[in-house]
């Protein structure tokens, strides 16, 4: 019995040594390259395996449920300017959207190299398949920004959801090439060349289809200060108005200024904002969402190689954010737009242009039951008052109101 056990033990040892000898001829398995946390740029970043580049993946999933009340004039006019006709009378619509963001950062000998991408996938009422929007996609190195990003004219873009109607301010993502100079103590100055044909909120209001080709980019500049108390900015833009009916183009322009002040005495994260802007031949720099907008019209019925009458517009906007508690918050925004359509006429008899004022307002109440989830209700209102003298718009007033419920999960 003992001899049998010793013999068996010897066989096991021999087999083990033989297996180890065979393993000596094989390459060692590759070391596991675990994902490492990158805390240099804040929470959520990790190193891309095998590189010194940090990546953060984020986004949200959103569902909205809307109830509208508009009149027929409002729906028709809004469609001419914005490409979609607002629902007339009483109606209900829905929207579901998924957003994905990718933020990559690498330290280099020339400074921080960053790329940022934001894409939207949206299904609205009446759509069987999602629309895809490349909202942002840009590269930054030092002060350089190249790609699709927020216009450098933009400062205050509203505090409420603005899911349907935006208040009067500039808010556009465009293809651009920009450089920002930093002077310390939170002070910067930027210059930007921006393609006016690529804005998600158009830079070429064209209700009468009279815009020609795009010969020059918009030239945009700003000076900004951001400190512990808040931030402020002054900005300007040059915009080329090229008519399709003539080779006599003119330059439009816009100027503006805004300030956002932190209000810690009211609550953590509370702010109040004010902004004013003025434009001639460049309406989108004072509002992204006019009821009826255009940058210019022919001066008279003789349009072949004729001149133009540029629209003059100005706007005022204000907003307040307030955190009632750690779970409840509100935001309210209000604005006023004055749209002077110029002096276009037909044989000095009939007035062509639209002169009107527009008031926008929005207010919401948002509940955050758990981290990353918000449930909010909002009311948005838009009203326009016309002088009633235009042959195209012989109306006096029109308005619309929408109420919506939003459920959103951020990650």
GROMACS .gro file of C-alpha atoms in nm:
model
  411
    1UNK     CA    1   0.000   0.000   0.000
    2UNK     CA    2   0.276   0.239   0.099
    3UNK     CA    3   0.465   0.158  -0.218
    4UNK     CA    4   0.156   0.237  -0.427
    5UNK     CA    5   0.107   0.578  -0.256
    6UNK     CA    6   0.472   0.673  -0.304
    7UNK     CA    7   0.454   0.570  -0.667
    8UNK     CA    8   0.141   0.785  -0.720
    9UNK     CA    9   0.299   1.083  -0.548
   10UNK     CA   10   0.603   1.048  -0.772
   11UNK     CA   11   0.384   1.052  -1.083
   12UNK     CA   12   0.214   1.377  -0.965
   13UNK     CA   13   0.549   1.545  -0.900
   14UNK     CA   14   0.686   1.436  -1.233
   15UNK     CA   15   0.379   1.569  -1.414
   16UNK     CA   16   0.401   1.902  -1.227
   17UNK     CA   17   0.769   1.948  -1.310
   18UNK     CA   18   0.702   1.864  -1.673
   19UNK     CA   19   0.421   2.122  -1.692
   20UNK     CA   20   0.640   2.392  -1.533
   21UNK     CA   21   0.920   2.311  -1.775
   22UNK     CA   22   0.678   2.350  -2.065
   23UNK     CA   23   0.559   2.687  -1.926
   24UNK     CA   24   0.916   2.817  -1.926
   25UNK     CA   25   0.907   2.822  -2.303
   26UNK     CA   26   0.592   3.038  -2.322
   27UNK     CA   27   0.584   3.421  -2.303
   28UNK     CA   28   0.460   3.571  -1.976
   29UNK     CA   29   0.101   3.700  -1.987
   30UNK     CA   30   0.062   4.076  -2.046
   31UNK     CA   31   0.013   4.287  -1.737
   32UNK     CA   32  -0.342   4.411  -1.689
   33UNK     CA   33  -0.364   4.785  -1.773
   34UNK     CA   34  -0.628   4.899  -1.525
   35UNK     CA   35  -0.821   5.222  -1.583
   36UNK     CA   36  -0.679   5.489  -1.353
   37UNK     CA   37  -0.860   5.786  -1.205
   38UNK     CA   38  -0.742   6.125  -1.334
   39UNK     CA   39  -0.809   6.383  -1.064
   40UNK     CA   40  -0.619   6.673  -1.224
   41UNK     CA   41  -0.932   6.816  -1.392
   42UNK     CA   42  -1.204   6.736  -1.142
   43UNK     CA   43  -1.438   6.446  -1.078
   44UNK     CA   44  -1.527   6.196  -1.349
   45UNK     CA   45  -1.204   6.194  -1.550
   46UNK     CA   46  -0.997   5.880  -1.608
   47UNK     CA   47  -0.683   5.802  -1.806
   48UNK     CA   48  -0.738   5.641  -2.144
   49UNK     CA   49  -0.537   5.315  -2.109
   50UNK     CA   50  -0.191   5.341  -2.262
   51UNK     CA   51  -0.193   5.722  -2.279
   52UNK     CA   52  -0.154   6.039  -2.075
   53UNK     CA   53  -0.491   6.170  -2.196
   54UNK     CA   54  -0.776   6.208  -1.950
   55UNK     CA   55  -1.135   6.145  -2.063
   56UNK     CA   56  -1.472   6.230  -1.911
   57UNK     CA   57  -1.795   6.084  -2.049
   58UNK     CA   58  -2.120   6.257  -1.962
   59UNK     CA   59  -2.466   6.346  -2.084
   60UNK     CA   60  -2.832   6.315  -2.001
   61UNK     CA   61  -3.159   6.149  -2.096
   62UNK     CA   62  -3.457   6.386  -2.106
   63UNK     CA   63  -3.833   6.352  -2.153
   64UNK     CA   64  -4.063   6.652  -2.202
   65UNK     CA   65  -4.441   6.680  -2.217
   66UNK     CA   66  -4.588   7.008  -2.348
   67UNK     CA   67  -4.926   7.174  -2.370
   68UNK     CA   68  -4.956   7.472  -2.610
   69UNK     CA   69  -5.198   7.756  -2.660
   70UNK     CA   70  -5.128   7.973  -2.967
   71UNK     CA   71  -5.329   8.160  -3.227
   72UNK     CA   72  -5.312   8.109  -3.604
   73UNK     CA   73  -5.115   8.430  -3.673
   74UNK     CA   74  -4.849   8.331  -3.423
   75UNK     CA   75  -4.796   7.985  -3.572
   76UNK     CA   76  -4.764   8.115  -3.929
   77UNK     CA   77  -4.523   8.399  -3.847
   78UNK     CA   78  -4.302   8.188  -3.622
   79UNK     CA   79  -4.264   7.933  -3.900
   80UNK     CA   80  -4.142   8.191  -4.154
   81UNK     CA   81  -3.849   8.291  -3.935
   82UNK     CA   82  -3.762   7.971  -3.750
   83UNK     CA   83  -3.837   7.702  -4.009
   84UNK     CA   84  -4.098   7.524  -3.800
   85UNK     CA   85  -4.458   7.626  -3.758
   86UNK     CA   86  -4.568   7.655  -3.399
   87UNK     CA   87  -4.881   7.454  -3.320
   88UNK     CA   88  -5.196   7.659  -3.368
   89UNK     CA   89  -5.477   7.669  -3.115
   90UNK     CA   90  -5.457   7.414  -2.832
   91UNK     CA   91  -5.233   7.110  -2.874
   92UNK     CA   92  -5.003   6.871  -2.690
   93UNK     CA   93  -4.655   6.758  -2.798
   94UNK     CA   94  -4.367   6.553  -2.659
   95UNK     CA   95  -3.990   6.544  -2.690
   96UNK     CA   96  -3.731   6.285  -2.588
   97UNK     CA   97  -3.362   6.369  -2.612
   98UNK     CA   98  -3.036   6.192  -2.531
   99UNK     CA   99  -2.717   6.396  -2.498
  100UNK     CA  100  -2.363   6.257  -2.501
  101UNK     CA  101  -2.050   6.457  -2.416
  102UNK     CA  102  -1.682   6.359  -2.448
  103UNK     CA  103  -1.418   6.580  -2.282
  104UNK     CA  104  -1.050   6.492  -2.337
  105UNK     CA  105  -0.752   6.675  -2.185
  106UNK     CA  106  -0.376   6.631  -2.214
  107UNK     CA  107  -0.094   6.840  -2.068
  108UNK     CA  108   0.163   6.936  -2.334
  109UNK     CA  109   0.468   7.160  -2.356
  110UNK     CA  110   0.239   7.422  -2.519
  111UNK     CA  111  -0.022   7.408  -2.245
  112UNK     CA  112  -0.346   7.216  -2.203
  113UNK     CA  113  -0.470   7.036  -2.516
  114UNK     CA  114  -0.845   6.983  -2.496
  115UNK     CA  115  -1.116   6.852  -2.725
  116UNK     CA  116  -1.487   6.861  -2.647
  117UNK     CA  117  -1.778   6.698  -2.829
  118UNK     CA  118  -2.150   6.726  -2.758
  119UNK     CA  119  -2.413   6.544  -2.963
  120UNK     CA  120  -2.793   6.544  -2.934
  121UNK     CA  121  -3.034   6.272  -3.044
  122UNK     CA  122  -3.393   6.399  -3.043
  123UNK     CA  123  -3.737   6.264  -3.127
  124UNK     CA  124  -4.021   6.519  -3.136
  125UNK     CA  125  -4.391   6.470  -3.193
  126UNK     CA  126  -4.450   6.391  -3.559
  127UNK     CA  127  -4.103   6.235  -3.603
  128UNK     CA  128  -4.064   5.862  -3.656
  129UNK     CA  129  -3.684   5.866  -3.627
  130UNK     CA  130  -3.441   6.078  -3.424
  131UNK     CA  131  -3.268   6.389  -3.550
  132UNK     CA  132  -2.896   6.409  -3.477
  133UNK     CA  133  -2.731   6.742  -3.393
  134UNK     CA  134  -2.360   6.799  -3.348
  135UNK     CA  135  -2.405   7.072  -3.091
  136UNK     CA  136  -2.038   7.130  -3.015
  137UNK     CA  137  -1.709   6.988  -3.141
  138UNK     CA  138  -1.397   7.194  -3.080
  139UNK     CA  139  -1.025   7.177  -3.003
  140UNK     CA  140  -0.843   7.408  -2.763
  141UNK     CA  141  -0.471   7.462  -2.711
  142UNK     CA  142  -0.367   7.753  -2.495
  143UNK     CA  143  -0.581   8.045  -2.611
  144UNK     CA  144  -0.677   7.887  -2.944
  145UNK     CA  145  -1.028   7.750  -3.007
  146UNK     CA  146  -1.109   7.580  -3.339
  147UNK     CA  147  -1.429   7.398  -3.434
  148UNK     CA  148  -1.795   7.433  -3.344
  149UNK     CA  149  -1.851   7.618  -3.018
  150UNK     CA  150  -2.060   7.883  -2.846
  151UNK     CA  151  -2.031   8.219  -3.022
  152UNK     CA  152  -1.786   8.450  -2.848
  153UNK     CA  153  -2.051   8.723  -2.859
  154UNK     CA  154  -2.274   8.525  -2.624
  155UNK     CA  155  -2.277   8.596  -2.252
  156UNK     CA  156  -2.613   8.570  -2.077
  157UNK     CA  157  -2.828   8.308  -2.250
  158UNK     CA  158  -3.118   8.281  -2.006
  159UNK     CA  159  -3.177   8.091  -1.684
  160UNK     CA  160  -3.500   7.900  -1.742
  161UNK     CA  161  -3.540   7.589  -1.961
  162UNK     CA  162  -3.625   7.793  -2.276
  163UNK     CA  163  -3.728   7.461  -2.424
  164UNK     CA  164  -3.972   7.620  -2.668
  165UNK     CA  165  -3.930   7.998  -2.668
  166UNK     CA  166  -3.598   8.164  -2.593
  167UNK     CA  167  -3.581   8.509  -2.443
  168UNK     CA  168  -3.405   8.794  -2.625
  169UNK     CA  169  -3.030   8.738  -2.612
  170UNK     CA  170  -2.764   8.591  -2.841
  171UNK     CA  171  -2.736   8.212  -2.811
  172UNK     CA  172  -2.574   8.028  -3.103
  173UNK     CA  173  -2.327   7.746  -3.165
  174UNK     CA  174  -2.125   7.818  -3.481
  175UNK     CA  175  -1.818   7.699  -3.671
  176UNK     CA  176  -1.540   7.934  -3.564
  177UNK     CA  177  -1.171   8.006  -3.522
  178UNK     CA  178  -1.089   8.214  -3.214
  179UNK     CA  179  -0.809   8.320  -2.984
  180UNK     CA  180  -0.842   8.428  -2.620
  181UNK     CA  181  -0.583   8.648  -2.448
  182UNK     CA  182  -0.557   8.616  -2.069
  183UNK     CA  183  -0.440   8.915  -1.863
  184UNK     CA  184  -0.470   8.766  -1.515
  185UNK     CA  185  -0.712   8.834  -1.232
  186UNK     CA  186  -0.995   8.680  -1.436
  187UNK     CA  187  -0.971   8.926  -1.727
  188UNK     CA  188  -0.969   8.796  -2.086
  189UNK     CA  189  -1.018   8.932  -2.438
  190UNK     CA  190  -1.119   8.721  -2.739
  191UNK     CA  191  -1.129   8.761  -3.117
  192UNK     CA  192  -1.328   8.515  -3.328
  193UNK     CA  193  -1.403   8.450  -3.696
  194UNK     CA  194  -1.747   8.286  -3.712
  195UNK     CA  195  -1.936   8.125  -4.001
  196UNK     CA  196  -2.280   8.289  -3.996
  197UNK     CA  197  -2.435   8.008  -4.203
  198UNK     CA  198  -2.369   7.736  -3.943
  199UNK     CA  199  -2.549   7.861  -3.633
  200UNK     CA  200  -2.802   7.635  -3.465
  201UNK     CA  201  -2.984   7.964  -3.401
  202UNK     CA  202  -2.937   8.124  -3.742
  203UNK     CA  203  -2.715   8.428  -3.780
  204UNK     CA  204  -2.899   8.514  -4.104
  205UNK     CA  205  -3.265   8.597  -4.041
  206UNK     CA  206  -3.415   8.561  -4.384
  207UNK     CA  207  -3.794   8.562  -4.373
  208UNK     CA  208  -3.816   8.694  -4.731
  209UNK     CA  209  -3.543   8.465  -4.882
  210UNK     CA  210  -3.332   8.758  -5.000
  211UNK     CA  211  -2.991   8.660  -4.858
  212UNK     CA  212  -2.717   8.587  -5.113
  213UNK     CA  213  -2.389   8.400  -5.070
  214UNK     CA  214  -2.166   8.413  -4.767
  215UNK     CA  215  -1.859   8.616  -4.864
  216UNK     CA  216  -1.710   8.689  -4.523
  217UNK     CA  217  -1.724   8.539  -4.175
  218UNK     CA  218  -1.859   8.742  -3.887
  219UNK     CA  219  -1.588   8.916  -3.686
  220UNK     CA  220  -1.666   8.888  -3.314
  221UNK     CA  221  -1.481   9.021  -3.011
  222UNK     CA  222  -1.534   9.043  -2.636
  223UNK     CA  223  -1.372   9.150  -2.310
  224UNK     CA  224  -1.472   8.940  -2.010
  225UNK     CA  225  -1.404   8.947  -1.637
  226UNK     CA  226  -1.484   8.653  -1.406
  227UNK     CA  227  -1.416   8.684  -1.033
  228UNK     CA  228  -1.555   8.575  -0.698
  229UNK     CA  229  -1.845   8.824  -0.714
  230UNK     CA  230  -1.962   8.707  -1.059
  231UNK     CA  231  -1.880   8.799  -1.418
  232UNK     CA  232  -1.932   9.070  -1.680
  233UNK     CA  233  -1.872   9.110  -2.052
  234UNK     CA  234  -1.882   9.367  -2.331
  235UNK     CA  235  -1.898   9.236  -2.688
  236UNK     CA  236  -1.926   9.341  -3.051
  237UNK     CA  237  -1.973   9.183  -3.394
  238UNK     CA  238  -1.952   9.273  -3.764
  239UNK     CA  239  -2.190   9.087  -3.997
  240UNK     CA  240  -2.195   9.098  -4.379
  241UNK     CA  241  -2.539   9.151  -4.538
  242UNK     CA  242  -2.520   9.018  -4.895
  243UNK     CA  243  -2.852   9.040  -5.087
  244UNK     CA  244  -2.939   8.789  -5.357
  245UNK     CA  245  -3.095   9.063  -5.574
  246UNK     CA  246  -2.794   9.297  -5.588
  247UNK     CA  247  -2.416   9.317  -5.561
  248UNK     CA  248  -2.449   9.617  -5.330
  249UNK     CA  249  -2.380   9.457  -4.994
  250UNK     CA  250  -2.347   9.635  -4.662
  251UNK     CA  251  -2.199   9.555  -4.323
  252UNK     CA  252  -2.421   9.513  -4.022
  253UNK     CA  253  -2.305   9.524  -3.663
  254UNK     CA  254  -2.401   9.449  -3.304
  255UNK     CA  255  -2.281   9.562  -2.962
  256UNK     CA  256  -2.380   9.445  -2.617
  257UNK     CA  257  -2.294   9.415  -2.252
  258UNK     CA  258  -2.401   9.201  -1.960
  259UNK     CA  259  -2.333   9.122  -1.595
  260UNK     CA  260  -2.406   8.826  -1.365
  261UNK     CA  261  -2.381   8.878  -0.989
  262UNK     CA  262  -2.371   8.599  -0.730
  263UNK     CA  263  -2.620   8.633  -0.443
  264UNK     CA  264  -2.493   8.413  -0.157
  265UNK     CA  265  -2.703   8.615   0.088
  266UNK     CA  266  -3.016   8.466  -0.076
  267UNK     CA  267  -2.887   8.112  -0.117
  268UNK     CA  268  -2.592   7.906  -0.233
  269UNK     CA  269  -2.565   7.927  -0.612
  270UNK     CA  270  -2.817   8.212  -0.649
  271UNK     CA  271  -2.747   8.466  -0.924
  272UNK     CA  272  -2.905   8.766  -1.096
  273UNK     CA  273  -2.819   8.870  -1.453
  274UNK     CA  274  -2.878   9.172  -1.677
  275UNK     CA  275  -2.792   9.221  -2.044
  276UNK     CA  276  -2.852   9.476  -2.321
  277UNK     CA  277  -2.774   9.453  -2.693
  278UNK     CA  278  -2.819   9.667  -3.006
  279UNK     CA  279  -2.786   9.561  -3.370
  280UNK     CA  280  -2.826   9.696  -3.721
  281UNK     CA  281  -2.851   9.440  -4.000
  282UNK     CA  282  -2.765   9.160  -3.754
  283UNK     CA  283  -3.082   9.077  -3.560
  284UNK     CA  284  -2.963   8.739  -3.428
  285UNK     CA  285  -2.716   8.912  -3.197
  286UNK     CA  286  -3.002   9.060  -2.995
  287UNK     CA  287  -3.239   8.761  -3.008
  288UNK     CA  288  -3.221   8.399  -3.130
  289UNK     CA  289  -3.598   8.365  -3.139
  290UNK     CA  290  -3.790   8.656  -3.298
  291UNK     CA  291  -4.151   8.599  -3.392
  292UNK     CA  292  -4.075   8.745  -3.735
  293UNK     CA  293  -3.721   8.852  -3.824
  294UNK     CA  294  -3.502   8.962  -4.112
  295UNK     CA  295  -3.174   9.154  -4.134
  296UNK     CA  296  -3.259   9.373  -4.433
  297UNK     CA  297  -3.507   9.443  -4.715
  298UNK     CA  298  -3.478   9.614  -5.055
  299UNK     CA  299  -3.522   9.988  -5.021
  300UNK     CA  300  -3.795   9.998  -5.283
  301UNK     CA  301  -3.963   9.803  -5.563
  302UNK     CA  302  -3.660   9.845  -5.793
  303UNK     CA  303  -3.449   9.567  -5.646
  304UNK     CA  304  -3.204   9.492  -5.932
  305UNK     CA  305  -2.874   9.631  -5.808
  306UNK     CA  306  -3.071   9.838  -5.562
  307UNK     CA  307  -2.982   9.928  -5.208
  308UNK     CA  308  -3.106   9.783  -4.883
  309UNK     CA  309  -3.278   9.898  -4.568
  310UNK     CA  310  -3.123   9.728  -4.265
  311UNK     CA  311  -3.328   9.624  -3.964
  312UNK     CA  312  -3.248   9.793  -3.634
  313UNK     CA  313  -3.320   9.591  -3.320
  314UNK     CA  314  -3.237   9.615  -2.952
  315UNK     CA  315  -3.314   9.400  -2.651
  316UNK     CA  316  -3.304   9.394  -2.273
  317UNK     CA  317  -3.293   9.070  -2.073
  318UNK     CA  318  -3.281   8.980  -1.705
  319UNK     CA  319  -3.285   8.658  -1.507
  320UNK     CA  320  -3.278   8.520  -1.154
  321UNK     CA  321  -3.187   8.176  -1.018
  322UNK     CA  322  -3.275   8.076  -0.662
  323UNK     CA  323  -3.220   7.757  -0.464
  324UNK     CA  324  -3.502   7.717  -0.213
  325UNK     CA  325  -3.327   7.418  -0.056
  326UNK     CA  326  -3.088   7.140  -0.148
  327UNK     CA  327  -3.366   6.973  -0.349
  328UNK     CA  328  -3.582   7.262  -0.477
  329UNK     CA  329  -3.482   7.545  -0.714
  330UNK     CA  330  -3.636   7.800  -0.950
  331UNK     CA  331  -3.526   8.015  -1.242
  332UNK     CA  332  -3.700   8.308  -1.410
  333UNK     CA  333  -3.607   8.506  -1.721
  334UNK     CA  334  -3.776   8.801  -1.891
  335UNK     CA  335  -3.682   9.005  -2.198
  336UNK     CA  336  -3.801   9.286  -2.423
  337UNK     CA  337  -3.722   9.317  -2.796
  338UNK     CA  338  -3.777   9.618  -3.022
  339UNK     CA  339  -3.768   9.530  -3.395
  340UNK     CA  340  -3.758   9.826  -3.639
  341UNK     CA  341  -3.787   9.682  -3.989
  342UNK     CA  342  -3.635   9.980  -4.169
  343UNK     CA  343  -3.782  10.211  -4.433
  344UNK     CA  344  -3.864   9.963  -4.710
  345UNK     CA  345  -4.173  10.056  -4.913
  346UNK     CA  346  -4.356   9.987  -5.239
  347UNK     CA  347  -4.369  10.296  -5.468
  348UNK     CA  348  -4.370  10.510  -5.152
  349UNK     CA  349  -4.727  10.394  -5.092
  350UNK     CA  350  -4.733  10.060  -4.914
  351UNK     CA  351  -4.512   9.985  -4.616
  352UNK     CA  352  -4.326   9.653  -4.638
  353UNK     CA  353  -4.134   9.623  -4.315
  354UNK     CA  354  -4.252   9.483  -3.983
  355UNK     CA  355  -4.215   9.710  -3.683
  356UNK     CA  356  -4.302   9.540  -3.358
  357UNK     CA  357  -4.210   9.479  -2.996
  358UNK     CA  358  -4.180   9.136  -2.838
  359UNK     CA  359  -4.198   9.028  -2.475
  360UNK     CA  360  -4.074   8.688  -2.355
  361UNK     CA  361  -4.089   8.534  -2.010
  362UNK     CA  362  -4.030   8.197  -1.851
  363UNK     CA  363  -4.036   8.060  -1.497
  364UNK     CA  364  -3.988   7.711  -1.354
  365UNK     CA  365  -3.984   7.504  -1.039
  366UNK     CA  366  -3.742   7.209  -1.027
  367UNK     CA  367  -3.723   6.919  -0.781
  368UNK     CA  368  -3.413   6.698  -0.741
  369UNK     CA  369  -3.522   6.394  -0.535
  370UNK     CA  370  -3.187   6.216  -0.578
  371UNK     CA  371  -2.850   6.308  -0.721
  372UNK     CA  372  -2.856   6.319  -1.102
  373UNK     CA  373  -3.237   6.330  -1.137
  374UNK     CA  374  -3.452   6.643  -1.180
  375UNK     CA  375  -3.825   6.683  -1.231
  376UNK     CA  376  -3.933   7.032  -1.336
  377UNK     CA  377  -4.238   7.226  -1.451
  378UNK     CA  378  -4.213   7.546  -1.655
  379UNK     CA  379  -4.437   7.807  -1.817
  380UNK     CA  380  -4.308   8.003  -2.120
  381UNK     CA  381  -4.482   8.304  -2.278
  382UNK     CA  382  -4.422   8.507  -2.594
  383UNK     CA  383  -4.618   8.813  -2.709
  384UNK     CA  384  -4.568   9.048  -3.006
  385UNK     CA  385  -4.734   9.385  -3.070
  386UNK     CA  386  -4.721   9.512  -3.431
  387UNK     CA  387  -4.788   9.864  -3.557
  388UNK     CA  388  -5.034   9.710  -3.806
  389UNK     CA  389  -4.916   9.918  -4.103
  390UNK     CA  390  -4.720   9.654  -4.296
  391UNK     CA  391  -4.888   9.512  -4.608
  392UNK     CA  392  -4.743   9.172  -4.514
  393UNK     CA  393  -4.840   9.180  -4.147
  394UNK     CA  394  -5.167   9.371  -4.105
  395UNK     CA  395  -5.210   9.244  -3.750
  396UNK     CA  396  -5.190   9.419  -3.418
  397UNK     CA  397  -5.093   9.154  -3.165
  398UNK     CA  398  -5.041   8.782  -3.122
  399UNK     CA  399  -4.921   8.560  -2.840
  400UNK     CA  400  -4.854   8.205  -2.726
  401UNK     CA  401  -4.809   8.020  -2.400
  402UNK     CA  402  -4.671   7.673  -2.335
  403UNK     CA  403  -4.655   7.467  -2.018
  404UNK     CA  404  -4.417   7.174  -1.992
  405UNK     CA  405  -4.307   6.897  -1.761
  406UNK     CA  406  -3.945   6.777  -1.784
  407UNK     CA  407  -3.787   6.465  -1.634
  408UNK     CA  408  -3.409   6.448  -1.676
  409UNK     CA  409  -3.135   6.207  -1.565
  410UNK     CA  410  -2.780   6.349  -1.581
  411UNK     CA  411  -2.471   6.131  -1.569
   0.00000   0.00000   0.00000
